Short mmCIF file of C-alpha atoms in Angstrom, two decimals:
data_model
loop_
_atom_site.label_atom_id
_atom_site.label_comp_id
_atom_site.label_asym_id
_atom_site.label_seq_id
_atom_site.Cartn_x
_atom_site.Cartn_y
_atom_site.Cartn_z
CA GLY M 954 76.67 43.65 116.04
CA LEU M 955 72.83 44.41 116.45
CA ARG M 956 73.38 47.12 118.83
CA TRP M 957 75.88 49.10 116.59
CA ALA M 958 73.35 48.44 113.79
CA ALA M 959 70.66 50.15 115.77
CA ILE M 960 72.96 53.14 116.75
CA ALA M 961 73.94 53.62 113.11
CA LEU M 962 70.10 53.59 111.97
CA VAL M 963 69.42 56.15 114.53
CA THR M 964 72.41 58.43 114.24
CA LEU M 965 72.37 58.28 110.33
CA PRO M 966 69.40 60.29 109.65
CA LEU M 967 70.45 62.86 112.69
CA ALA M 968 73.88 63.02 110.82
CA GLY M 969 72.37 63.85 107.57
CA SER M 970 70.22 66.58 108.89
CA LEU M 971 72.98 68.18 110.88
CA GLY M 972 75.28 68.08 107.64
CA MET M 973 72.26 69.47 105.37
CA GLY M 974 73.86 72.88 105.20
CA GLN M 975 77.14 71.58 103.87
CA VAL M 976 75.35 69.62 101.22
CA LEU M 977 73.49 72.46 100.02
CA ALA M 978 76.47 74.81 100.11
CA GLN M 979 77.53 75.92 96.61
CA ALA M 980 81.05 76.12 95.36
CA VAL M 981 82.89 78.49 93.01
CA THR M 982 85.86 76.65 91.49
CA PRO M 983 88.06 77.90 88.76
CA ALA M 984 88.62 75.84 85.58
CA ARG M 985 92.12 75.02 84.70
CA ASP M 986 91.84 75.99 81.03
CA GLY M 987 94.29 78.91 80.85
CA THR M 988 91.85 81.74 81.53
CA ARG M 989 93.77 82.54 84.79
CA THR M 990 90.54 82.84 86.78
CA THR M 991 91.22 83.01 90.60
CA VAL M 992 88.82 82.98 93.55
CA THR M 993 89.81 84.16 96.86
CA ARG M 994 87.48 83.90 99.84
CA GLN M 995 87.03 86.67 102.30
CA GLY M 996 84.29 85.50 104.53
CA ASN M 997 81.24 85.08 102.68
CA ARG M 998 82.43 87.09 99.91
CA LEU M 999 84.27 85.50 96.88
CA ASP M 1000 86.60 87.87 94.99
CA ILE M 1001 86.99 86.73 91.45
CA SER M 1002 89.94 88.25 89.64
CA GLY M 1003 92.37 87.26 86.72
CA GLY M 1004 90.62 85.95 83.53
CA GLN M 1005 91.36 86.29 79.97
CA ARG M 1006 90.91 89.66 78.12
CA SER M 1007 89.70 89.71 74.70
CA ARG M 1008 92.08 90.80 71.67
CA HIS M 1009 90.42 94.46 71.95
CA GLY M 1010 90.52 94.50 75.70
CA ARG M 1011 86.92 95.24 76.31
CA ASN M 1012 85.60 91.87 77.27
CA LEU M 1013 86.89 89.68 80.03
CA PHE M 1014 86.41 85.86 80.08
CA HIS M 1015 86.19 83.80 83.30
CA SER M 1016 85.77 79.89 83.27
CA PHE M 1017 84.67 77.91 86.19
CA ARG M 1018 84.34 74.17 86.88
CA GLN M 1019 81.65 75.01 89.26
CA PHE M 1020 79.74 77.97 90.04
CA GLY M 1021 77.09 78.36 92.77
CA LEU M 1022 76.34 80.62 95.60
CA SER M 1023 74.35 80.17 98.84
CA ALA M 1024 71.83 82.96 100.02
CA ASN M 1025 74.57 84.52 102.18
CA GLN M 1026 77.28 84.55 99.66
CA ILE M 1027 78.60 87.35 97.48
CA ALA M 1028 80.48 86.70 93.96
CA ASN M 1029 82.42 89.93 93.59
CA PHE M 1030 84.04 90.09 90.01
CA GLN M 1031 86.99 92.44 89.98
CA SER M 1032 87.30 94.52 86.91
CA ASN M 1033 88.56 97.86 85.72
CA PRO M 1034 87.21 100.72 83.58
CA GLN M 1035 88.34 99.51 80.17
CA ILE M 1036 86.26 96.37 80.68
CA ARG M 1037 82.82 96.65 79.16
CA ASN M 1038 81.65 92.93 79.50
CA ILE M 1039 82.33 90.09 81.74
CA LEU M 1040 81.49 86.83 80.36
CA ALA M 1041 81.70 83.46 82.65
CA ARG M 1042 81.21 79.93 81.63
CA VAL M 1043 80.66 76.88 83.70
CA THR M 1044 82.13 73.89 82.27
CA GLY M 1045 81.59 71.22 85.05
CA GLY M 1046 78.72 68.65 85.10
CA ASP M 1047 76.87 70.22 88.07
CA ALA M 1048 74.08 72.65 87.59
CA SER M 1049 74.68 76.14 88.84
CA VAL M 1050 72.38 77.56 91.57
CA ILE M 1051 72.94 81.20 92.48
CA ASP M 1052 71.10 82.08 95.46
CA GLY M 1053 73.48 84.80 96.56
CA ILE M 1054 74.56 88.13 94.88
CA LEU M 1055 76.65 88.74 91.74
CA ARG M 1056 78.48 92.02 91.95
CA VAL M 1057 81.05 93.62 89.76
CA LYS M 1058 83.68 96.08 91.29
CA GLY M 1059 85.85 98.41 89.14
CA GLY M 1060 84.17 98.49 85.73
CA GLY M 1061 82.05 96.47 83.05
CA SER M 1062 78.97 94.52 83.58
CA LEU M 1063 78.19 90.60 84.12
CA GLN M 1064 76.41 89.55 81.14
CA PRO M 1065 73.27 87.38 81.46
CA THR M 1066 74.62 84.81 78.92
CA ALA M 1067 77.44 84.19 81.63
CA GLN M 1068 75.36 82.10 83.72
CA ILE M 1069 74.57 79.49 81.25
CA SER M 1070 75.63 75.89 82.70
CA PRO M 1071 75.95 72.76 80.25
CA ALA M 1072 74.21 70.84 83.41
CA LEU M 1073 70.94 72.58 82.85
#
């Protein structure tokens, strides 16, 4: 009894410090709301595709339940030359922390308003 309690008290802080990187890791999770956003992991790069185009086709909307990037991660938004604006929303309750890189491939630009999170 007492021996196991002492081991747990000694190893618990050590286990917490070893897992700190996992606790601080950010997630990019698409929302299931019909926007058809998909996220494909390629190493430290997250390719974001799909989404919902506006009626006139110049805007592309993405919706995420969670959106955050660690320092070594890249969010690579896939687009095409017809897209002018890429707008993304975060619907979950967690704050979005973006320490990584936001990139657009194929056309369009990611609008600053896209990073507003209801948790902030």
